mmCIF file of C-alpha atoms and ligand atoms in Angstrom:
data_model
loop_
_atom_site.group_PDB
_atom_site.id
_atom_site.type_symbol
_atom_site.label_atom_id
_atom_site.label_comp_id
_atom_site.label_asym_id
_atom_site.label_seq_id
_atom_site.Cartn_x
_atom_site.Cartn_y
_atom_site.Cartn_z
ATOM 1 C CA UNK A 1 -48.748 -42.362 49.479
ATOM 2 C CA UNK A 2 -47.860 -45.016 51.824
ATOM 3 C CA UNK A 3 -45.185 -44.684 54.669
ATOM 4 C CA UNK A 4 -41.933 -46.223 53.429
ATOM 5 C CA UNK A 5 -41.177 -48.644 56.529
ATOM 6 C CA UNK A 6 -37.497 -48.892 58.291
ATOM 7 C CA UNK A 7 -35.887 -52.451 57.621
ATOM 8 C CA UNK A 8 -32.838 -52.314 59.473
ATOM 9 C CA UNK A 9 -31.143 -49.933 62.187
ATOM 10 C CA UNK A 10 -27.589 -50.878 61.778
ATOM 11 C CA UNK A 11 -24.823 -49.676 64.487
ATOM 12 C CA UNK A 12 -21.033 -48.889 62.970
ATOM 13 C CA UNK A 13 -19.114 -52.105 62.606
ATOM 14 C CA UNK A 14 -15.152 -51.788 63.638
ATOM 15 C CA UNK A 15 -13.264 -49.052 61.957
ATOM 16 C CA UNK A 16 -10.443 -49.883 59.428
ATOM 17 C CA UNK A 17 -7.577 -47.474 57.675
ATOM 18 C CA UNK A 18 -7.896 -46.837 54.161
ATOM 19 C CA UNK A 19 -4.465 -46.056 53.847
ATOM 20 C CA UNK A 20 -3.010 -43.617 56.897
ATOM 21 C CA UNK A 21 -5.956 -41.148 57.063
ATOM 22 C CA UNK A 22 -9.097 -42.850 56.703
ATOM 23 C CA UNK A 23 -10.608 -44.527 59.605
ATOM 24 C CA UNK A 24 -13.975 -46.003 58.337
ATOM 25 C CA UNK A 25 -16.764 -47.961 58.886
ATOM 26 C CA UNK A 26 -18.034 -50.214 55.726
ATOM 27 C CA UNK A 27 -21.516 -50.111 55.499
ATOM 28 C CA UNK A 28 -22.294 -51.530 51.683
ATOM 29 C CA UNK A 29 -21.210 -53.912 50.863
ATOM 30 C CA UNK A 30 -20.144 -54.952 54.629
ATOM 31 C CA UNK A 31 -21.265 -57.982 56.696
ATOM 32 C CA UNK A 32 -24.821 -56.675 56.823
ATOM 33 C CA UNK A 33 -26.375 -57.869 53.723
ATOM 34 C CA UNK A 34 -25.948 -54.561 52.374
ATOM 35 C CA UNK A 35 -24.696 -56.260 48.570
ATOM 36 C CA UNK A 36 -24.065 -53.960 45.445
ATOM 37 C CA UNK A 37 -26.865 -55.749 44.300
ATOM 38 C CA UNK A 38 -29.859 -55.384 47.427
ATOM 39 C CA UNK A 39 -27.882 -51.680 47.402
ATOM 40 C CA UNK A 40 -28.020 -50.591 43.806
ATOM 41 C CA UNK A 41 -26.822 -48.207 42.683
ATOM 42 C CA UNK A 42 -24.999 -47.399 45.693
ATOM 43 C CA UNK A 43 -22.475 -50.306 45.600
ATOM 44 C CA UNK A 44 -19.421 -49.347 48.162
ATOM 45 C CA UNK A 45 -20.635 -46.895 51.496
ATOM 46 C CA UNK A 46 -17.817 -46.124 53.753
ATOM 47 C CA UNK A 47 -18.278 -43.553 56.787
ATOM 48 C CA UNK A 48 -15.662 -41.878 58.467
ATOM 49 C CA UNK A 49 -17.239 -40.968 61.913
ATOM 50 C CA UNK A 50 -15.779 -38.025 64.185
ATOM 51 C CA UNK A 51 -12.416 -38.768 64.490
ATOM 52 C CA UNK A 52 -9.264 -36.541 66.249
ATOM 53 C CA UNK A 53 -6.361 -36.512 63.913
ATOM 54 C CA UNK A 54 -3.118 -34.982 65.801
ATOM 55 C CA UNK A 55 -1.043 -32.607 63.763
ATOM 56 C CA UNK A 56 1.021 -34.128 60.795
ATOM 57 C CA UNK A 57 2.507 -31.503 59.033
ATOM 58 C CA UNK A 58 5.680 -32.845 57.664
ATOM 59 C CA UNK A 59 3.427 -36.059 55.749
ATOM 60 C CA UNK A 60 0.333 -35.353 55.326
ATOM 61 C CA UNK A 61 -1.938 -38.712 56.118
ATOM 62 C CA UNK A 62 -4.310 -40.433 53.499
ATOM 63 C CA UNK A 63 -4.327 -42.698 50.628
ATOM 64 C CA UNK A 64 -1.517 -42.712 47.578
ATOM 65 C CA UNK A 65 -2.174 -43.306 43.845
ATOM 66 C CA UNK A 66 -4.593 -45.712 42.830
ATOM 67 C CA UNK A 67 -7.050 -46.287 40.163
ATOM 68 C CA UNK A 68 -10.855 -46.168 39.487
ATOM 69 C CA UNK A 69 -13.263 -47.621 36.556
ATOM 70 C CA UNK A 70 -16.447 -47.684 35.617
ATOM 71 C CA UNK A 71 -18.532 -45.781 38.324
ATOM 72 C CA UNK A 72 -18.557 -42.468 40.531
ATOM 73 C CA UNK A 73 -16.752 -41.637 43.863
ATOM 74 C CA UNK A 74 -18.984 -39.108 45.943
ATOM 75 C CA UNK A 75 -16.872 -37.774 48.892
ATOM 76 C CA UNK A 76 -19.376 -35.497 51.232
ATOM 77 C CA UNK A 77 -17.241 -33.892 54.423
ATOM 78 C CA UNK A 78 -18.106 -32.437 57.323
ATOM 79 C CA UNK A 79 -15.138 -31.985 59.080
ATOM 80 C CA UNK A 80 -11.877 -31.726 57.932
ATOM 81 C CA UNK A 81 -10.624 -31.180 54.280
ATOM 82 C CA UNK A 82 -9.403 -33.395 52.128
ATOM 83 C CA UNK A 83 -6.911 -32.158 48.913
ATOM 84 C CA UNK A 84 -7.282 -34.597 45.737
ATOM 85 C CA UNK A 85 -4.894 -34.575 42.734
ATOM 86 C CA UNK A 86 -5.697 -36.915 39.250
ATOM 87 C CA UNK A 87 -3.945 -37.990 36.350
ATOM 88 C CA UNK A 88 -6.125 -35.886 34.280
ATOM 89 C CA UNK A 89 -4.128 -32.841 36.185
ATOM 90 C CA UNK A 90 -7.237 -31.607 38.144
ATOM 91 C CA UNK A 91 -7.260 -30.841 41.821
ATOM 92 C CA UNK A 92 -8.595 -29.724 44.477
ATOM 93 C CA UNK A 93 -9.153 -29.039 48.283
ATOM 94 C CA UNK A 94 -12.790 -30.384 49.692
ATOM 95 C CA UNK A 95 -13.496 -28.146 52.289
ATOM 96 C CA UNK A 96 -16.183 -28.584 55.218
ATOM 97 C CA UNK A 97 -19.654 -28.620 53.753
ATOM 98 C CA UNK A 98 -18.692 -29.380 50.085
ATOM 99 C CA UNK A 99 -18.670 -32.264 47.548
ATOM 100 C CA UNK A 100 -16.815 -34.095 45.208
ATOM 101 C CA UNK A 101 -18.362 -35.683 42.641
ATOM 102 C CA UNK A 102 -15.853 -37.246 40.291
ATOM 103 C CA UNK A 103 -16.985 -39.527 37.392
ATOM 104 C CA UNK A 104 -14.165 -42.395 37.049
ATOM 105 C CA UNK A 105 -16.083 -44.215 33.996
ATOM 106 C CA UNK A 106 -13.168 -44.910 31.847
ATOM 107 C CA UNK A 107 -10.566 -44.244 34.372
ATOM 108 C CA UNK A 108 -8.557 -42.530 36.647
ATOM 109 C CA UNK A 109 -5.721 -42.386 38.914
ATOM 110 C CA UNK A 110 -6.152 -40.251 41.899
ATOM 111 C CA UNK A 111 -4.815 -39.733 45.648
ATOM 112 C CA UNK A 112 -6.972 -38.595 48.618
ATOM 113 C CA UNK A 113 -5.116 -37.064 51.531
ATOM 114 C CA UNK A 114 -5.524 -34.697 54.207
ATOM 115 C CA UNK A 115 -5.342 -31.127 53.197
ATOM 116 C CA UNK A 116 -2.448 -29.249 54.236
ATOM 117 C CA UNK A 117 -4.030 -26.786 56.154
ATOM 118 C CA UNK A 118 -5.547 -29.355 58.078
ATOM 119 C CA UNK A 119 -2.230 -31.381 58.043
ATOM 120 C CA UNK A 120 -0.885 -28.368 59.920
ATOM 121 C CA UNK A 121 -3.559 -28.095 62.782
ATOM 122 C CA UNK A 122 -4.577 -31.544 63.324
ATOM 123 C CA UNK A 123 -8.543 -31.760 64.334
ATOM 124 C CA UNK A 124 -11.560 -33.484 63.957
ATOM 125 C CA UNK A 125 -12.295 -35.263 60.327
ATOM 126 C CA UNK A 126 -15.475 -36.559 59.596
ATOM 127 C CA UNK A 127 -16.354 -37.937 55.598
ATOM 128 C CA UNK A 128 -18.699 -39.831 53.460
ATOM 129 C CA UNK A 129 -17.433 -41.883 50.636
ATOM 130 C CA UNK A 130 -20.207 -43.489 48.360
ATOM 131 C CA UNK A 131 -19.638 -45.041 45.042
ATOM 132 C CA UNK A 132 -22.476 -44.912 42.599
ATOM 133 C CA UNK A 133 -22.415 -47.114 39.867
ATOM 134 C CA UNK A 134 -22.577 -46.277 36.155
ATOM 135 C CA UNK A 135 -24.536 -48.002 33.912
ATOM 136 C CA UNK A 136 -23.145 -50.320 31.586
ATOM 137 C CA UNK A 137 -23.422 -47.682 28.189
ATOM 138 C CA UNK A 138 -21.607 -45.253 30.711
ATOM 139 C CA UNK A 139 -19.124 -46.805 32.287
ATOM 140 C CA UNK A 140 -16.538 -46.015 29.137
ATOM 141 C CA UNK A 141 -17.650 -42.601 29.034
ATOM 142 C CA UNK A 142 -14.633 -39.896 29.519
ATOM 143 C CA UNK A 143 -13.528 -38.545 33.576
ATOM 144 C CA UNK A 144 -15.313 -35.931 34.731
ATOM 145 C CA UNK A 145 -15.260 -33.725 38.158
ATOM 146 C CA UNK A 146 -18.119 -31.688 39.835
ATOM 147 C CA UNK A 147 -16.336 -29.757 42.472
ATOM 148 C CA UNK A 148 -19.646 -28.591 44.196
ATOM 149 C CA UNK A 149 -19.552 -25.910 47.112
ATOM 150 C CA UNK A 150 -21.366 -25.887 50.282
ATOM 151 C CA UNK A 151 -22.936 -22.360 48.262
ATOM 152 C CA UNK A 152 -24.066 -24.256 45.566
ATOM 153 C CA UNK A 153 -26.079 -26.984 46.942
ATOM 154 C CA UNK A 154 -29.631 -25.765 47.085
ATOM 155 C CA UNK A 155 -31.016 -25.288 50.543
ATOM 156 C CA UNK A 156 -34.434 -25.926 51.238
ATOM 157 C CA UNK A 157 -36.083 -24.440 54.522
ATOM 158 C CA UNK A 158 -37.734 -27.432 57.129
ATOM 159 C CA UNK A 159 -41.126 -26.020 58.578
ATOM 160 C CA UNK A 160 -41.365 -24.726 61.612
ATOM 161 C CA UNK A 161 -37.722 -23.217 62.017
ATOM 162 C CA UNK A 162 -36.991 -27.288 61.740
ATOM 163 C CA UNK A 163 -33.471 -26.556 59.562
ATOM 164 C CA UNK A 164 -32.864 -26.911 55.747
ATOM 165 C CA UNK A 165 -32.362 -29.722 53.800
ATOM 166 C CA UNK A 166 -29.694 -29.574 51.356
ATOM 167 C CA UNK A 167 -29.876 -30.486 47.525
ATOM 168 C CA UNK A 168 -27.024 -32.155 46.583
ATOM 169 C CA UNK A 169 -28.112 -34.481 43.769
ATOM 170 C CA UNK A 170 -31.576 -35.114 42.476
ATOM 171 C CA UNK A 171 -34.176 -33.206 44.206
ATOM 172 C CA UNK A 172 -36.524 -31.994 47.191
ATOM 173 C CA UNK A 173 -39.732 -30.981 47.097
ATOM 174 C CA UNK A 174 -39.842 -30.015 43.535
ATOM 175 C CA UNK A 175 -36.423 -28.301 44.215
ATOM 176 C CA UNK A 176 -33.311 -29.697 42.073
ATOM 177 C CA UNK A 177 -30.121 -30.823 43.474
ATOM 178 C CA UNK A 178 -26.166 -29.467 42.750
ATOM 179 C CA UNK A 179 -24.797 -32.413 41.218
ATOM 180 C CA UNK A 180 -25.718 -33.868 38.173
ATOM 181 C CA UNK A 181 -25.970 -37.632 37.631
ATOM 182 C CA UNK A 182 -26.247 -40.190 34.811
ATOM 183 C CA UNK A 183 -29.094 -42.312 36.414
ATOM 184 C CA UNK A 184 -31.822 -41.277 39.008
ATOM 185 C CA UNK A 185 -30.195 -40.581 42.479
ATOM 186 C CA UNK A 186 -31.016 -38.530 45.140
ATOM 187 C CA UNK A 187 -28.639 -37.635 48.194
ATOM 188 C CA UNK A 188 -29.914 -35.110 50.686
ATOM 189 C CA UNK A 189 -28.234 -33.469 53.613
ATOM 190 C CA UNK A 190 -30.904 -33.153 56.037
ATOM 191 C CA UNK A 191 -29.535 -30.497 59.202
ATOM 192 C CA UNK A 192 -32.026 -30.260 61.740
ATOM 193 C CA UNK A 193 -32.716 -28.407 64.974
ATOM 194 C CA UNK A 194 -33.964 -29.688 67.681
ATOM 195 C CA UNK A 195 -37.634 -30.778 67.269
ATOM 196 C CA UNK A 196 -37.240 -30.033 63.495
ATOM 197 C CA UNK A 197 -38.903 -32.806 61.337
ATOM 198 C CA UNK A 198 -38.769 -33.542 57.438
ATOM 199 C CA UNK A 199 -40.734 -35.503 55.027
ATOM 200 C CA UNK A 200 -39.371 -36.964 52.475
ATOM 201 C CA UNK A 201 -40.726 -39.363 49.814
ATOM 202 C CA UNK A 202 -38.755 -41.384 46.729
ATOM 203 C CA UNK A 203 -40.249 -44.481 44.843
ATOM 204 C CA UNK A 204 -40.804 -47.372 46.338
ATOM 205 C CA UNK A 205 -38.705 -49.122 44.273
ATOM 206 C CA UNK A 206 -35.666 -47.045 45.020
ATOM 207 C CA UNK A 207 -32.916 -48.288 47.053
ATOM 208 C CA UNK A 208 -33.053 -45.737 49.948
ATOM 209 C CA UNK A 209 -31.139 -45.275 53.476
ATOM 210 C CA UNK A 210 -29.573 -42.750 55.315
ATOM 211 C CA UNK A 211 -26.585 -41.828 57.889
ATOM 212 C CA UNK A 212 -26.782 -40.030 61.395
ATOM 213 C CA UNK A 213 -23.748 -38.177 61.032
ATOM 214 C CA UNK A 214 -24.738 -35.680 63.809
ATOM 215 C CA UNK A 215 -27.472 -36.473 67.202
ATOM 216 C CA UNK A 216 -30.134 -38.442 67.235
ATOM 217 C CA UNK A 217 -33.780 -38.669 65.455
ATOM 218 C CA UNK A 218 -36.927 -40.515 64.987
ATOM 219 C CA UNK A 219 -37.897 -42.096 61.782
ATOM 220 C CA UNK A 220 -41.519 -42.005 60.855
ATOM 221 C CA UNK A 221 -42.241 -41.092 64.944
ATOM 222 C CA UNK A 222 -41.393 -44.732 65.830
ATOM 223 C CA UNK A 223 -38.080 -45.760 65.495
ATOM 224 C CA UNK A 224 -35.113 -44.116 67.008
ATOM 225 C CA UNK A 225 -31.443 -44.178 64.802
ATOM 226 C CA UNK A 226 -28.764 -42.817 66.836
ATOM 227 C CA UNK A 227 -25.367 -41.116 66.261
ATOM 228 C CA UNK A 228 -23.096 -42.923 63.688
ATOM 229 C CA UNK A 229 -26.347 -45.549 62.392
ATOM 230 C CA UNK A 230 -26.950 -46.398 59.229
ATOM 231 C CA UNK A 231 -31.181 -47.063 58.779
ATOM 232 C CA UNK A 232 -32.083 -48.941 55.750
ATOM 233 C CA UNK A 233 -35.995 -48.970 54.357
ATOM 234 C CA UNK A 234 -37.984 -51.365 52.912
ATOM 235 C CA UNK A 235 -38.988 -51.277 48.998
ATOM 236 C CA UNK A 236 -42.708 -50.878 49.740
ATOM 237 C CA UNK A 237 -43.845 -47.428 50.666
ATOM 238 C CA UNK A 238 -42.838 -43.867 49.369
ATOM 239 C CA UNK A 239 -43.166 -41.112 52.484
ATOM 240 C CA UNK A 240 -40.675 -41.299 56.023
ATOM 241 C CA UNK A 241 -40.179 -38.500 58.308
ATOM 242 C CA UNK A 242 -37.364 -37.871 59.643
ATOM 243 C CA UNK A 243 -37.810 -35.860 63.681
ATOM 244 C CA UNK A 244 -34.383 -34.911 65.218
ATOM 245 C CA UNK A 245 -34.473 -34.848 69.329
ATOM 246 C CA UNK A 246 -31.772 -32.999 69.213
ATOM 247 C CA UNK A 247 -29.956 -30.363 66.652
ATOM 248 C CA UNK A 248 -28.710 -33.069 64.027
ATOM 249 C CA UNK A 249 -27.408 -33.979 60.300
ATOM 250 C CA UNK A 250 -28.863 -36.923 58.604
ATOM 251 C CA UNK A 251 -27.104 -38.063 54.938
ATOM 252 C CA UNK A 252 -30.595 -39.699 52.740
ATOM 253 C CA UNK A 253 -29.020 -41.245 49.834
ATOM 254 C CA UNK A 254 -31.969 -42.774 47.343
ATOM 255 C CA UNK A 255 -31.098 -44.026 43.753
ATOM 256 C CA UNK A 256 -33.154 -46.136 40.747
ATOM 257 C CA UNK A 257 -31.696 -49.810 40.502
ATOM 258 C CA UNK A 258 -29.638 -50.468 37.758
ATOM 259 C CA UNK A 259 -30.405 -53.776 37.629
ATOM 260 C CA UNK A 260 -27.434 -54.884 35.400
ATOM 261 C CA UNK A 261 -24.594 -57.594 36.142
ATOM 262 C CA UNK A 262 -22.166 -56.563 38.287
ATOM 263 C CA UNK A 263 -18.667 -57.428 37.932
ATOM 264 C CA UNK A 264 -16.386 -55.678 40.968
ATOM 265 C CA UNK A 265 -12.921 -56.204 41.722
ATOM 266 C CA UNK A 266 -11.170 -53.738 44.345
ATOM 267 C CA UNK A 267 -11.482 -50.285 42.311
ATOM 268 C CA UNK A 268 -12.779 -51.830 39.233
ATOM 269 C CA UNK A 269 -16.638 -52.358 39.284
ATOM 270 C CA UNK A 270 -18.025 -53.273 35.696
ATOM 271 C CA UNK A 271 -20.556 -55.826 34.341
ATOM 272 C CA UNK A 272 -18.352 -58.967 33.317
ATOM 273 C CA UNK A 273 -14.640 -60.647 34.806
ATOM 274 C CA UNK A 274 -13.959 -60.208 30.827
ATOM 275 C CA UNK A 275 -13.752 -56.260 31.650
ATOM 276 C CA UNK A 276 -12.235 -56.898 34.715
ATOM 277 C CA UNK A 277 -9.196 -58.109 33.575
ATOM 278 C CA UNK A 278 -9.302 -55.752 30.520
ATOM 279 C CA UNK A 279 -9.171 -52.756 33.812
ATOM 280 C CA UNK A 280 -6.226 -55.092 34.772
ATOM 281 C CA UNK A 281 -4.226 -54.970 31.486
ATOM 282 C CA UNK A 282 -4.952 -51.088 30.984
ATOM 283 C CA UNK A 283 -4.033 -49.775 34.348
ATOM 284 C CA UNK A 284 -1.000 -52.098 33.615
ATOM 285 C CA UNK A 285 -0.593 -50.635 30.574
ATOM 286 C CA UNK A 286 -0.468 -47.240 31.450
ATOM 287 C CA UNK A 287 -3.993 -46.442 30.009
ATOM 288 C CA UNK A 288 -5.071 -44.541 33.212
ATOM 289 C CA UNK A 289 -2.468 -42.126 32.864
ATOM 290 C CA UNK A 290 0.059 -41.222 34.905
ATOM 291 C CA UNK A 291 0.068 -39.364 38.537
ATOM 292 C CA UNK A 292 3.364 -39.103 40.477
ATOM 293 C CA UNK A 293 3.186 -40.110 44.270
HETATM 294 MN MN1 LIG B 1 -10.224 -43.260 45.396
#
């Protein structure tokens, strides 16, 4: 195996508000070449780094009813909770350490806010959301949720006392992930200590990157990402290491191409304008269903 080579160390751009309780960083398909297409199938990556959030206990902050088709919504936190309600009548509360793994396809209306424990306190919030797309026979396919638990994601042991890297969709070292998913992807949650080091490998061919989310580490004992970066590879090469220099959480996220037209329009992605504006005319329509504010 050869050693997959870093492309790109890329700092946070500005922050923006997705609605009154997200304050993100865009990272695919921002203003660094990151497309849906060089990023497939990881085609919208916004990060949330540490941010306070005073107490708002009386309105809760975060985004209102709006609709999704034809891909997935992966929301990873690490600090904070977030409390999600859909038109299908499912909801939940995403505590610290767990995942959300909801399958739009066909459609959905949802709302993200803060949960209202959190609401209560106030505190430090820290998320991932990436959307994975669906592939063109799936993107019609019926809703569905994985509600997966910081219990349930496999956790694999680092050598050396170097931390654990946690499964949460395809696999590690022969080990399977939590989540399952429609097309190969891979997202890891590597939490190191200090002086801990993984290897990982994925096909060359796979689009593959990851997210400092915590401290600071060396990739393949060169190249130094720091707090908050996003490091893309190359497509050449399987094997990286990843060495924290201090204790620290990396987010790997790896996935097959699609390679299929992309059609995207706000929280429609698809494969032509034609079912574009058919998203239009349903959500319209009331074919998403109905969710009250
Ligand atoms: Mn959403």
């Amino acid at each position: 195996m050869s050693v997959k080579q870093v492309e790109m160390v890329m700092a946070p751009r500005e922050p923006h508000f997705v609605g009154d309780g997200f304050r993100v960083h865009n990272f695919i398909p921002g203003g660094y070449g990151l497309s849906m297409q060089r990023m497939d199938p990881f085609i919208m990556l916004d990060y949330g780094s540490k941010f306070y959030f005073p107490a708002s206990p009386f309105k809760p902050k975060g985004v209102g009813v709006h609709p999704h088709r034809g891909f997935e919504t992966v929301t990873v936190a690490y600090k904070g909770s977030v409390a999600h309600h859909d038109s299908s009548g499912g909801g939940g509360v995403i505590e610290e350490g767990d995942v959300q793994w909801m399958t739009a396809a066909s459609g959905v209306l949802h709302k993200e806010f803060h949960s209202e424990a959190f609401s209560k306190t106030g505190g430090d919030f820290q998320m991932v959301q990436l959307w994975v797309n669906l592939p063109a026979k799936d993107k019609m396919s019926t809703p569905k949720y994985q509600a997966i638990s910081n219990a349930q994601i496999p956790k694999i042991a680092v050598p050396n006392n170097g931390g654990v890297v946690e499964v949460i969709a395809g696999n590690y070292d022969g080990n399977n992930g939590a989540a399952s998913t429609f097309t190969p992807v891979h997202l890891l949650n590597a939490k190191l200590n200090a002086g801990g080091e993984a290897s990982i490998n994925f096909p060359a061919h796979y689009n593959t990157a990851f997210i400092v989310i915590e401290g600071d580490v060396i990739v393949n004992g060169t190249e130094e990402a720091p707090l908050d970066n996003f490091v893309l590879f190359t497509n050449s090469g399987e094997s990286f290491s990843i060495k924290a220099t201090e204790n620290s959480v990396v987010l790997i996220i790896s996935g097959e191409p699609i390679k299929e037209p992309i059609a995207a329009h706000g929280p429609f992605v698809m494969n032509t304008r034609q079912e574009i504006m058919e998203a239009f005319q349903d959500y319209e329509n009331g074919k998403f269903g109905v969710l009250e504010d």
